[in-house]
Amino acid sequence: MKTLTAKPGRSCKPPYVPASERLTLGQLQDAYDELAHGYEKRIWFDQVVLGVARQRRRLMPRAHGKILDVACGTGLNFPFFPAASEVTAIDVSQHMLDVARQKAESLGLGIQTQVMDAENLEFADGVFDTVTSSLSTCTFLDPVQALSEMKRVTRPGGLILLLEHGHSNLGWLANLQDRNVLQHYQQNAGCRWNQDPLQLVEEAGLDIMESRRFGLGMFYAIVAGK
Ligand SMILES: C[S@@+](CC[C@H](N)C(=O)[O-])C[C@H]1O[C@@H](n2cnc3c(N)ncnc32)[C@H](O)[C@@H]1O
């Protein structure tokens, strides 16, 4: 395993996963297919202790109208979408979608699910009132491309709601993330946990309207427009 050198306290970019170590889309798909049934147990600490579940409950009810949930995973956002909305959910992993479909059925929600690559959304421009995505930019091969696609399919005046994680603003934790970036990536299905989600959102040309950090400064709730 390669060792990446963290540079604590320096004003340069933190160490990222080198291109040679990155998973392909097919490998990511396989990794999430395998993880699907244990996924919710695996993210229990983030959900319960670091407050992700609470923030889903707070952010996702702001979605309205025609909603697209990108990289929906097992459908953890589904319970919080308003009852009157029309939801489409996509993910690259069929097995994650199978769990999501079961969740939608058990909640009595008529949610359309489809296997699709977030970086090449098969929807026309501006067809959704709200696009949501959670814990996903850390996993996308090209997060700026995926965010640009979310922007493209959102109608003018629509909302993009993101719940993401990245580099903490606590020095000790940011250093720990940097030191373990490759190990974390390899053990967590291609999760790059020391990115800066706000920077990615800006690079994709979205207009950040609100953002707040929580969960030891590692998580971000972002409301953006196009
Ligand atoms: C960490 S999980 C997050 C799942 C869910 N959104 C949540 O909040 O629990 C990341 C998800 O992104 C999906 N994913 C990764 N790359 C993708 C891509 N290019 N297109 C669509 N889904 C993708 C994975 O299959 C996985 O379900």
GROMACS .gro file of N, CA, C and O in nm, residues 6 26 37 87 118:
model
   20
    6ALA      N    1   0.065   1.348   0.468
    6ALA     CA    2  -0.021   1.461   0.502
    6ALA      C    3   0.067   1.581   0.533
    6ALA      O    4   0.179   1.567   0.579
   26GLY      N    5  -1.724   0.037  -1.292
   26GLY     CA    6  -1.766  -0.104  -1.277
   26GLY      C    7  -1.727  -0.158  -1.140
   26GLY      O    8  -1.805  -0.231  -1.077
   37HIS      N    9  -2.688  -0.480   0.135
   37HIS     CA   10  -2.770  -0.522   0.249
   37HIS      C   11  -2.712  -0.481   0.384
   37HIS      O   12  -2.786  -0.469   0.482
   87VAL      N   13  -4.134   1.144  -0.719
   87VAL     CA   14  -3.990   1.120  -0.700
   87VAL      C   15  -3.935   1.015  -0.797
   87VAL      O   16  -3.992   0.907  -0.815
  118ALA      N   17  -2.473   0.896  -1.258
  118ALA     CA   18  -2.498   1.037  -1.222
  118ALA      C   19  -2.421   1.133  -1.312
  118ALA      O   20  -2.459   1.249  -1.325
   0.00000   0.00000   0.00000
